[in-house]
Amino acid sequence: MDNPHEHPLERRLQLALPLAIVRTLAEQRLKKLARTVRMQGFRPGKVPYRLVVQQYGVQVQDEVLNEMAQGRFGEAVRSQELRVAGPARFEAMPTEQADTFEFSAVFEVYPEVVVGEWTGYTIEKPVVVVSEEDIERTLDVLRRQWVRYEAVERVAQKEDRVLIDFTGTLEGVEFAGGKGQNVPLILGNGRFLADFEQALLGMSAGEEKTFPLVFPADYPSAELAGKTVSFHTQVREVAAPVLPELDENFLRSVGVTEGGVTELRQELRLNLEREVRQKIGTLVKEQVMEILLQVAPIPVPQVLVYNEIQRMRQNTQEEMQEQAPKRPVPEMPDTLFEASARRRVTLGLIVAELVKRAEISAGAQQVQELIEEMASAYERPEEVVQWYTQNPAQRQQVENLALEDAVVRWVCEQVSVKDVVRSFEDMTRSVQAG
């Protein structure tokens, strides 16, 4: 057995099969086949044996060879205690022995995971306290989801909704998509180009304006990209945003039927605190995984990376089809997923080794707590808990997550953990940016 330079995990076994046994087994199968095979011009079971051999001989012999090769390969793997990753590829070898079929089995093995020293690694764990300002800010976002607009007799300002007519021309000629009538536009929401919205600030109902606008160089329309056009606009109406009062109607619209504003604030606090826990968990886990990649650098079997690429591509295609059933799914080359797939496979192998070596486990209590935490985000958490209880496949996924969390906790015990005080708003921005 040698170890080619092409890939550090690739192995090659030289194996041999006695052709006499191959021929005997193939002959036995062909004779059995002759008793049932159908062929035009002959009754079932009456096809001459020589015709059966002529028609199926090569196919049957190849089947026997493959099965015996698989068996011989399995014996060699067990005797040498090899941890094989994925199926082997068989290659016939030239030989001077007329009574022997010699071949190579080319395959990959799992890497040996060697964990280095944990010294010198530090994990920053955010410490976040949800403040009253965070709750007020979230309440304001909630109210804005139910905003209405009232016409005002003043100039337009940011967050107003304006109703406009506009016509755009390029070198004096109107261009496609450059004209609209009675178009509602909320200033500052980014629906139109920033310079277009900026030109509308300060205008009032009935006012008209003509102004130049330069399209960005990367604008999707090649006809307009980087070009300077002229827009003539007329504002038909300026309407100011009016947020709903914190009255009974609003509370009912957001699902609060008892407890009033106090209950709403308490629900918002619980939601924000749950969001904080999830974000902290995500940030800590990301740091743990980066440390694992550094303390246990390993090569990974190409076959496992390939399989993960196929799985990721299929999931992505299914998600795209669900979001836009009528839109054709674009081609997705392996390179699109390769880096992520390689990272996932690498971390999976390292985590599995740590679980085994350190005897890490997640008990039933940890699994139940994770299910209850996930269920708390839903309106009827008890039904979600019951659903996980009654669906073994879904519960298994939660058990896997609980085991991963147990690995994270174990790694945190091996390294230095530094608490870092952060605001909820700052951490939310950093997670989104990441």
CSV table of C-alpha atoms in Angstrom, one decimal:
chain,number,residue,atom,x,y,z
A,1,MET,CA,0.0,0.0,0.0
A,2,ASP,CA,1.4,3.4,-0.9
A,3,ASN,CA,0.4,7.0,-0.2
A,4,PRO,CA,0.2,9.1,-3.4
A,5,HIS,CA,1.2,12.7,-3.3
A,6,GLU,CA,-2.1,13.8,-4.9
A,7,HIS,CA,-4.0,13.7,-1.7
A,8,PRO,CA,-2.7,12.9,1.8
A,9,LEU,CA,-5.7,10.8,2.6
A,10,GLU,CA,-5.7,8.7,-0.6
A,11,ARG,CA,-4.7,5.1,-0.3
A,12,ARG,CA,-4.2,2.3,-2.8
A,13,LEU,CA,-4.4,-1.5,-2.1
A,14,GLN,CA,-3.1,-4.1,-4.5
A,15,LEU,CA,-5.5,-7.0,-4.6
A,16,ALA,CA,-6.0,-10.2,-6.6
A,17,LEU,CA,-8.8,-12.6,-7.4
A,18,PRO,CA,-8.5,-16.2,-8.8
A,19,LEU,CA,-10.2,-16.2,-12.2
A,20,ALA,CA,-11.2,-19.8,-11.9
A,21,ILE,CA,-13.6,-18.9,-9.1
A,22,VAL,CA,-14.9,-15.9,-11.0
A,23,ARG,CA,-15.6,-18.1,-14.0
A,24,THR,CA,-17.3,-20.8,-11.9
A,25,LEU,CA,-19.6,-18.3,-10.1
A,26,ALA,CA,-20.4,-16.6,-13.5
A,27,GLU,CA,-21.2,-19.9,-15.0
A,28,GLN,CA,-23.5,-20.8,-12.1
A,29,ARG,CA,-25.4,-17.5,-12.5
A,30,LEU,CA,-25.7,-17.9,-16.3
A,31,LYS,CA,-27.2,-21.4,-15.9
A,32,LYS,CA,-29.7,-20.2,-13.4
A,33,LEU,CA,-30.5,-17.3,-15.7
A,34,ALA,CA,-31.0,-19.7,-18.6
A,35,ARG,CA,-33.9,-21.3,-16.7
A,36,THR,CA,-36.0,-18.1,-16.7
A,37,VAL,CA,-34.6,-15.7,-19.3
A,38,ARG,CA,-36.9,-14.7,-22.2
A,39,MET,CA,-35.7,-14.3,-25.7
A,40,GLN,CA,-37.7,-13.8,-28.9
A,41,GLY,CA,-38.3,-17.1,-30.8
A,42,PHE,CA,-37.9,-19.3,-27.7
A,43,ARG,CA,-40.2,-20.4,-24.9
A,44,PRO,CA,-39.2,-19.4,-21.4
A,45,GLY,CA,-36.5,-21.7,-20.1
A,46,LYS,CA,-35.8,-23.2,-23.5
A,47,VAL,CA,-33.2,-20.6,-24.7
A,48,PRO,CA,-30.0,-22.4,-25.7
A,49,TYR,CA,-27.2,-21.9,-23.1
A,50,ARG,CA,-24.7,-20.6,-25.7
A,51,LEU,CA,-27.1,-17.8,-26.6
A,52,VAL,CA,-27.5,-16.8,-22.9
A,53,VAL,CA,-23.7,-16.7,-22.6
A,54,GLN,CA,-23.5,-14.7,-25.8
A,55,GLN,CA,-26.1,-12.2,-24.6
A,56,TYR,CA,-25.3,-11.9,-20.9
A,57,GLY,CA,-21.9,-13.5,-20.4
A,58,VAL,CA,-19.8,-10.3,-20.2
A,59,GLN,CA,-22.4,-8.5,-18.0
A,60,VAL,CA,-22.7,-11.4,-15.5
A,61,GLN,CA,-18.9,-11.8,-15.3
A,62,ASP,CA,-18.5,-8.1,-14.6
A,63,GLU,CA,-21.1,-8.3,-11.8
A,64,VAL,CA,-19.3,-11.3,-10.3
A,65,LEU,CA,-15.9,-9.5,-10.5
A,66,ASN,CA,-17.3,-6.4,-8.9
A,67,GLU,CA,-19.0,-8.3,-6.0
A,68,MET,CA,-15.8,-10.3,-5.4
A,69,ALA,CA,-13.7,-7.2,-5.6
A,70,GLN,CA,-15.9,-5.5,-3.0
A,71,GLY,CA,-15.7,-8.5,-0.8
A,72,ARG,CA,-11.9,-8.8,-1.1
A,73,PHE,CA,-11.6,-5.1,-0.4
A,74,GLY,CA,-13.8,-5.3,2.7
A,75,GLU,CA,-11.6,-8.2,4.0
A,76,ALA,CA,-8.4,-6.2,3.5
A,77,VAL,CA,-9.9,-3.1,5.1
A,78,ARG,CA,-11.0,-5.0,8.2
A,79,SER,CA,-7.7,-6.9,8.5
A,80,GLN,CA,-5.7,-3.6,8.3
A,81,GLU,CA,-8.2,-1.7,10.5
A,82,LEU,CA,-8.6,1.1,7.9
A,83,ARG,CA,-11.2,3.8,8.5
A,84,VAL,CA,-12.5,4.2,4.9
A,85,ALA,CA,-14.3,7.4,3.9
A,86,GLY,CA,-16.6,6.8,0.9
A,87,PRO,CA,-16.6,4.1,-1.8
A,88,ALA,CA,-13.4,2.7,-3.4
A,89,ARG,CA,-12.5,3.0,-7.1
A,90,PHE,CA,-11.3,-0.3,-8.6
A,91,GLU,CA,-8.6,-0.2,-11.4
A,92,ALA,CA,-7.6,-3.3,-13.3
A,93,MET,CA,-3.8,-3.9,-13.3
A,94,PRO,CA,-1.7,-5.6,-16.0
A,95,THR,CA,-0.5,-9.1,-15.0
A,96,GLU,CA,1.5,-12.0,-16.4
A,97,GLN,CA,-0.6,-14.5,-14.4
A,98,ALA,CA,-3.2,-15.8,-16.7
A,99,ASP,CA,-5.2,-17.4,-13.8
A,100,THR,CA,-5.4,-14.2,-11.7
A,101,PHE,CA,-7.2,-10.9,-11.9
A,102,GLU,CA,-5.2,-8.2,-10.3
A,103,PHE,CA,-6.6,-4.8,-9.4
A,104,SER,CA,-6.0,-1.7,-7.3
A,105,ALA,CA,-8.6,-0.3,-4.8
A,106,VAL,CA,-8.2,3.4,-4.6
A,107,PHE,CA,-9.9,5.1,-1.7
A,108,GLU,CA,-9.7,7.7,1.0
A,109,VAL,CA,-9.4,7.3,4.8
A,110,TYR,CA,-10.5,9.5,7.6
A,111,PRO,CA,-7.7,11.7,9.0
A,112,GLU,CA,-6.2,11.3,12.4
A,113,VAL,CA,-7.3,14.2,14.5
A,114,VAL,CA,-4.5,15.5,16.6
A,115,VAL,CA,-5.6,18.2,19.0
A,116,GLY,CA,-2.9,20.7,20.0
A,117,GLU,CA,-2.5,23.0,23.0
A,118,TRP,CA,-5.3,25.2,24.1
A,119,THR,CA,-3.0,27.7,25.7
A,120,GLY,CA,-3.1,31.3,24.4
A,121,TYR,CA,-6.6,31.2,23.0
A,122,THR,CA,-9.2,33.7,24.3
A,123,ILE,CA,-12.9,33.8,23.6
A,124,GLU,CA,-14.7,37.1,24.1
A,125,LYS,CA,-18.2,36.6,25.5
A,126,PRO,CA,-20.6,39.6,25.2
A,127,VAL,CA,-22.3,40.6,28.4
A,128,VAL,CA,-25.5,42.5,27.4
A,129,VAL,CA,-28.3,43.9,29.6
A,130,VAL,CA,-31.5,44.8,27.8
A,131,SER,CA,-32.3,48.4,28.8
A,132,GLU,CA,-35.5,50.4,28.9
A,133,GLU,CA,-34.1,52.3,25.9
A,134,ASP,CA,-33.9,49.0,23.9
A,135,ILE,CA,-37.5,48.3,24.8
A,136,GLU,CA,-38.6,51.8,23.7
A,137,ARG,CA,-36.7,51.5,20.5
A,138,THR,CA,-38.3,48.1,19.7
A,139,LEU,CA,-41.7,49.5,20.6
A,140,ASP,CA,-41.1,52.3,18.2
A,141,VAL,CA,-40.2,49.8,15.4
A,142,LEU,CA,-43.4,47.9,16.2
A,143,ARG,CA,-45.5,51.0,16.0
A,144,ARG,CA,-43.9,52.0,12.7
A,145,GLN,CA,-45.1,48.7,11.2
A,146,TRP,CA,-48.7,50.1,11.8
A,147,VAL,CA,-47.9,53.6,10.6
A,148,ARG,CA,-50.5,55.6,8.6
A,149,TYR,CA,-50.0,58.8,6.7
A,150,GLU,CA,-51.9,62.1,6.8
A,151,ALA,CA,-51.6,64.9,4.2
A,152,VAL,CA,-49.9,68.0,5.5
A,153,GLU,CA,-49.5,71.5,4.1
A,154,ARG,CA,-45.7,71.9,4.5
A,155,VAL,CA,-42.5,71.0,2.7
A,156,ALA,CA,-41.5,67.3,2.4
A,157,GLN,CA,-39.0,66.0,4.9
A,158,LYS,CA,-37.4,62.7,5.7
A,159,GLU,CA,-39.9,59.8,6.5
A,160,ASP,CA,-42.7,61.7,4.7
A,161,ARG,CA,-44.7,59.9,2.0
A,162,VAL,CA,-44.9,62.0,-1.2
A,163,LEU,CA,-47.1,61.3,-4.2
A,164,ILE,CA,-45.3,62.3,-7.3
A,165,ASP,CA,-45.3,62.4,-11.1
A,166,PHE,CA,-42.0,62.2,-12.8
A,167,THR,CA,-40.4,62.0,-16.3
A,168,GLY,CA,-36.8,61.3,-17.0
A,169,THR,CA,-34.9,62.1,-20.2
A,170,LEU,CA,-31.5,61.2,-21.5
A,171,GLU,CA,-30.2,63.8,-24.0
A,172,GLY,CA,-33.8,65.0,-24.3
A,173,VAL,CA,-35.3,61.6,-25.0
A,174,GLU,CA,-37.5,59.7,-22.5
A,175,PHE,CA,-36.0,56.4,-21.5
A,176,ALA,CA,-37.6,53.1,-20.4
A,177,GLY,CA,-38.7,53.0,-16.8
A,178,GLY,CA,-38.1,56.8,-16.3
A,179,LYS,CA,-41.8,57.8,-16.1
A,180,GLY,CA,-44.4,57.5,-13.5
A,181,GLN,CA,-47.7,59.0,-12.3
A,182,ASN,CA,-49.2,59.1,-8.8
A,183,VAL,CA,-46.2,57.1,-7.5
A,184,PRO,CA,-46.0,56.9,-3.6
A,185,LEU,CA,-42.5,57.3,-2.2
A,186,ILE,CA,-41.4,57.3,1.4
A,187,LEU,CA,-38.4,59.6,1.6
A,188,GLY,CA,-35.4,57.9,3.1
A,189,ASN,CA,-36.4,54.2,2.6
A,190,GLY,CA,-34.0,53.8,-0.3
A,191,ARG,CA,-36.6,52.7,-2.9
A,192,PHE,CA,-35.3,55.3,-5.3
A,193,LEU,CA,-31.7,56.5,-5.8
A,194,ALA,CA,-30.6,58.6,-2.9
A,195,ASP,CA,-30.0,61.7,-5.1
A,196,PHE,CA,-33.5,61.4,-6.5
A,197,GLU,CA,-35.0,61.3,-3.0
A,198,GLN,CA,-32.8,64.1,-1.8
A,199,ALA,CA,-34.1,66.4,-4.6
A,200,LEU,CA,-37.6,65.9,-3.3
A,201,LEU,CA,-36.8,67.1,0.2
A,202,GLY,CA,-38.1,70.6,0.7
A,203,MET,CA,-40.8,70.4,-2.0
A,204,SER,CA,-44.5,71.0,-1.2
A,205,ALA,CA,-47.7,69.8,-2.8
A,206,GLY,CA,-48.2,71.4,-6.3
A,207,GLU,CA,-44.6,72.3,-6.7
A,208,GLU,CA,-42.6,71.2,-9.8
A,209,LYS,CA,-38.8,70.8,-10.2
A,210,THR,CA,-36.4,69.8,-12.9
A,211,PHE,CA,-33.0,68.5,-11.7
A,212,PRO,CA,-30.1,66.5,-13.1
A,213,LEU,CA,-29.2,63.0,-11.8
A,214,VAL,CA,-26.1,60.9,-12.4
A,215,PHE,CA,-26.8,57.1,-12.4
A,216,PRO,CA,-24.2,54.9,-10.6
A,217,ALA,CA,-21.5,53.3,-12.8
A,218,ASP,CA,-22.8,49.8,-11.7
A,219,TYR,CA,-26.4,50.6,-12.4
A,220,PRO,CA,-28.1,47.4,-13.8
A,221,SER,CA,-29.3,49.1,-17.0
A,222,ALA,CA,-26.2,49.5,-19.3
A,223,GLU,CA,-28.1,52.3,-21.2
A,224,LEU,CA,-28.1,54.4,-18.0
A,225,ALA,CA,-25.1,53.3,-16.0
A,226,GLY,CA,-22.8,56.3,-15.4
A,227,LYS,CA,-25.0,58.6,-17.5
A,228,THR,CA,-26.4,62.0,-16.4
A,229,VAL,CA,-30.2,62.4,-17.0
A,230,SER,CA,-32.8,65.0,-16.3
A,231,PHE,CA,-35.9,64.5,-14.2
A,232,HIS,CA,-38.9,66.7,-14.2
A,233,THR,CA,-41.0,66.0,-11.1
A,234,GLN,CA,-44.3,67.3,-9.6
A,235,VAL,CA,-45.3,66.7,-6.1
A,236,ARG,CA,-49.1,66.0,-5.8
A,237,GLU,CA,-49.2,65.4,-2.0
A,238,VAL,CA,-47.0,65.4,1.1
A,239,ALA,CA,-48.2,63.1,3.9
A,240,ALA,CA,-46.6,62.9,7.3
A,241,PRO,CA,-46.3,59.6,9.2
A,242,VAL,CA,-48.6,59.1,12.2
A,243,LEU,CA,-47.7,56.4,14.6
A,244,PRO,CA,-50.6,54.5,16.3
A,245,GLU,CA,-51.4,55.4,20.0
A,246,LEU,CA,-50.7,52.7,22.6
A,247,ASP,CA,-54.4,52.2,23.0
A,248,GLU,CA,-56.6,49.0,23.2
A,249,ASN,CA,-56.9,48.7,19.4
A,250,PHE,CA,-53.2,48.8,18.9
A,251,LEU,CA,-52.5,46.3,21.7
A,252,ARG,CA,-55.1,44.0,20.3
A,253,SER,CA,-53.5,44.2,16.8
A,254,VAL,CA,-50.2,43.0,18.2
A,255,GLY,CA,-51.8,40.1,20.1
A,256,VAL,CA,-52.0,41.6,23.7
A,257,THR,CA,-55.4,41.1,25.2
A,258,GLU,CA,-54.6,41.4,28.9
A,259,GLY,CA,-52.2,43.4,30.9
A,260,GLY,CA,-52.1,46.5,28.6
A,261,VAL,CA,-48.9,48.3,27.8
A,262,THR,CA,-47.1,46.8,30.8
A,263,GLU,CA,-47.7,43.3,29.4
A,264,LEU,CA,-46.5,44.4,25.9
A,265,ARG,CA,-43.3,45.8,27.4
A,266,GLN,CA,-42.7,42.6,29.3
A,267,GLU,CA,-43.2,40.5,26.2
A,268,LEU,CA,-40.8,42.8,24.3
A,269,ARG,CA,-38.2,42.4,27.1
A,270,LEU,CA,-38.5,38.6,27.0
A,271,ASN,CA,-38.2,38.6,23.2
A,272,LEU,CA,-35.1,40.8,23.3
A,273,GLU,CA,-33.5,38.8,26.1
A,274,ARG,CA,-34.1,35.6,24.1
A,275,GLU,CA,-32.6,37.3,21.0
A,276,VAL,CA,-29.6,38.4,23.1
A,277,ARG,CA,-29.0,34.8,24.3
A,278,GLN,CA,-29.1,33.5,20.7
A,279,LYS,CA,-26.7,36.2,19.5
A,280,ILE,CA,-24.3,35.6,22.3
A,281,GLY,CA,-24.4,31.8,21.6
A,282,THR,CA,-23.8,32.4,17.9
A,283,LEU,CA,-20.8,34.7,18.6
A,284,VAL,CA,-19.2,32.4,21.1
A,285,LYS,CA,-19.8,29.3,18.9
A,286,GLU,CA,-18.2,31.1,15.9
A,287,GLN,CA,-15.1,31.8,18.0
A,288,VAL,CA,-15.0,28.2,19.3
A,289,MET,CA,-15.1,26.8,15.8
A,290,GLU,CA,-12.3,29.1,14.7
A,291,ILE,CA,-10.2,27.8,17.6
A,292,LEU,CA,-10.9,24.2,16.7
A,293,LEU,CA,-9.7,24.8,13.1
A,294,GLN,CA,-6.4,26.2,14.5
A,295,VAL,CA,-5.7,23.6,17.3
A,296,ALA,CA,-6.6,20.6,15.1
A,297,PRO,CA,-5.7,21.4,11.4
A,298,ILE,CA,-6.5,18.3,9.4
A,299,PRO,CA,-6.8,17.3,5.7
A,300,VAL,CA,-10.3,16.1,4.8
A,301,PRO,CA,-11.5,13.4,2.5
A,302,GLN,CA,-12.5,14.8,-0.9
A,303,VAL,CA,-15.4,12.5,-1.1
A,304,LEU,CA,-16.9,14.0,2.0
A,305,VAL,CA,-16.5,17.5,0.7
A,306,TYR,CA,-18.1,16.4,-2.6
A,307,ASN,CA,-21.1,14.9,-0.8
A,308,GLU,CA,-21.5,18.0,1.4
A,309,ILE,CA,-21.4,20.2,-1.8
A,310,GLN,CA,-24.2,18.2,-3.3
A,311,ARG,CA,-26.3,18.5,-0.1
A,312,MET,CA,-25.8,22.2,0.1
A,313,ARG,CA,-26.6,22.8,-3.5
A,314,GLN,CA,-29.8,20.7,-3.2
A,315,ASN,CA,-30.9,22.6,-0.1
A,316,THR,CA,-30.2,25.9,-1.8
A,317,GLN,CA,-32.2,25.0,-4.9
A,318,GLU,CA,-35.1,23.8,-2.9
A,319,GLU,CA,-35.2,27.1,-0.9
A,320,MET,CA,-35.0,29.1,-4.1
A,321,GLN,CA,-37.9,27.1,-5.7
A,322,GLU,CA,-40.0,27.6,-2.6
A,323,GLN,CA,-39.4,31.4,-2.6
A,324,ALA,CA,-40.0,31.8,-6.4
A,325,PRO,CA,-41.6,28.6,-7.8
A,326,LYS,CA,-41.9,30.1,-11.4
A,327,ARG,CA,-38.4,31.4,-11.6
A,328,PRO,CA,-35.8,29.0,-13.1
A,329,VAL,CA,-33.1,27.9,-10.7
A,330,PRO,CA,-29.7,29.1,-11.9
A,331,GLU,CA,-26.7,26.9,-12.4
A,332,MET,CA,-24.6,26.5,-9.2
A,333,PRO,CA,-21.0,25.3,-9.8
A,334,ASP,CA,-19.2,23.3,-7.1
A,335,THR,CA,-16.9,26.3,-6.5
A,336,LEU,CA,-19.9,28.2,-5.1
A,337,PHE,CA,-20.1,25.9,-2.1
A,338,GLU,CA,-16.6,24.3,-1.9
A,339,ALA,CA,-15.2,26.6,0.8
A,340,SER,CA,-18.2,26.3,3.1
A,341,ALA,CA,-18.5,22.6,2.5
A,342,ARG,CA,-14.8,22.0,3.3
A,343,ARG,CA,-15.2,24.0,6.5
A,344,ARG,CA,-18.3,22.1,7.6
A,345,VAL,CA,-16.7,18.7,7.0
A,346,THR,CA,-13.5,19.7,8.8
A,347,LEU,CA,-15.4,21.0,11.8
A,348,GLY,CA,-17.6,17.9,11.8
A,349,LEU,CA,-14.6,15.6,12.0
A,350,ILE,CA,-12.9,17.6,14.7
A,351,VAL,CA,-16.1,17.9,16.8
A,352,ALA,CA,-16.8,14.1,16.5
A,353,GLU,CA,-13.3,13.3,17.7
A,354,LEU,CA,-13.7,15.7,20.7
A,355,VAL,CA,-17.0,14.1,21.6
A,356,LYS,CA,-15.4,10.7,21.5
A,357,ARG,CA,-12.1,11.6,23.2
A,358,ALA,CA,-13.5,13.8,26.0
A,359,GLU,CA,-16.7,11.8,26.4
A,360,ILE,CA,-18.8,14.9,25.8
A,361,SER,CA,-22.6,14.3,25.9
A,362,ALA,CA,-25.9,16.2,26.1
A,363,GLY,CA,-28.4,14.8,28.5
A,364,ALA,CA,-32.1,14.7,28.2
A,365,GLN,CA,-32.4,17.8,30.4
A,366,GLN,CA,-30.2,19.9,28.1
A,367,VAL,CA,-32.2,18.7,25.1
A,368,GLN,CA,-35.5,19.6,26.7
A,369,GLU,CA,-34.3,23.0,27.7
A,370,LEU,CA,-33.2,23.7,24.2
A,371,ILE,CA,-36.6,22.6,22.8
A,372,GLU,CA,-38.3,24.9,25.3
A,373,GLU,CA,-36.1,27.8,24.4
A,374,MET,CA,-36.9,27.3,20.7
A,375,ALA,CA,-40.6,26.9,21.5
A,376,SER,CA,-40.7,30.1,23.5
A,377,ALA,CA,-40.5,32.2,20.3
A,378,TYR,CA,-43.9,30.8,19.2
A,379,GLU,CA,-47.4,31.9,20.2
A,380,ARG,CA,-48.3,28.4,21.5
A,381,PRO,CA,-45.0,27.0,22.9
A,382,GLU,CA,-46.6,23.9,24.4
A,383,GLU,CA,-47.7,22.7,20.9
A,384,VAL,CA,-44.1,23.2,19.6
A,385,VAL,CA,-42.7,21.2,22.5
A,386,GLN,CA,-45.2,18.4,21.8
A,387,TRP,CA,-44.4,18.4,18.1
A,388,TYR,CA,-40.7,17.9,18.8
A,389,THR,CA,-41.6,15.1,21.3
A,390,GLN,CA,-43.7,13.3,18.7
A,391,ASN,CA,-41.3,13.7,15.8
A,392,PRO,CA,-38.1,11.6,16.4
A,393,ALA,CA,-36.3,13.0,13.3
A,394,GLN,CA,-36.8,16.6,14.4
A,395,ARG,CA,-35.9,15.8,18.0
A,396,GLN,CA,-32.7,14.2,16.7
A,397,GLN,CA,-31.8,17.5,15.1
A,398,VAL,CA,-32.2,19.2,18.4
A,399,GLU,CA,-30.1,16.5,20.1
A,400,ASN,CA,-27.3,17.3,17.6
A,401,LEU,CA,-27.6,21.0,18.4
A,402,ALA,CA,-27.5,20.2,22.1
A,403,LEU,CA,-24.4,18.1,21.6
A,404,GLU,CA,-22.7,20.9,19.7
A,405,ASP,CA,-23.6,23.3,22.5
A,406,ALA,CA,-22.0,20.8,24.9
A,407,VAL,CA,-18.8,20.9,22.8
A,408,VAL,CA,-18.8,24.7,22.9
A,409,ARG,CA,-19.1,24.7,26.7
A,410,TRP,CA,-16.3,22.1,26.9
A,411,VAL,CA,-13.9,24.2,24.7
A,412,CYS,CA,-14.8,27.3,26.8
A,413,GLU,CA,-13.5,25.4,29.8
A,414,GLN,CA,-10.1,24.8,28.1
A,415,VAL,CA,-9.5,28.4,27.0
A,416,SER,CA,-9.6,31.8,28.5
A,417,VAL,CA,-13.1,33.5,28.4
A,418,LYS,CA,-13.2,37.2,28.7
A,419,ASP,CA,-16.5,39.0,29.4
A,420,VAL,CA,-17.0,42.1,27.2
A,421,VAL,CA,-19.8,44.5,28.1
A,422,ARG,CA,-21.7,45.6,25.0
A,423,SER,CA,-25.0,47.3,24.3
A,424,PHE,CA,-27.8,45.4,22.6
A,425,GLU,CA,-27.9,47.8,19.6
A,426,ASP,CA,-24.1,47.5,19.1
A,427,MET,CA,-24.1,43.7,19.2
A,428,THR,CA,-27.1,43.5,16.8
A,429,ARG,CA,-25.2,45.7,14.3
A,430,SER,CA,-22.0,43.5,14.6
A,431,VAL,CA,-23.9,40.3,14.1
A,432,GLN,CA,-25.7,41.6,11.0
A,433,ALA,CA,-22.4,42.9,9.6
A,434,GLY,CA,-20.8,39.5,10.2
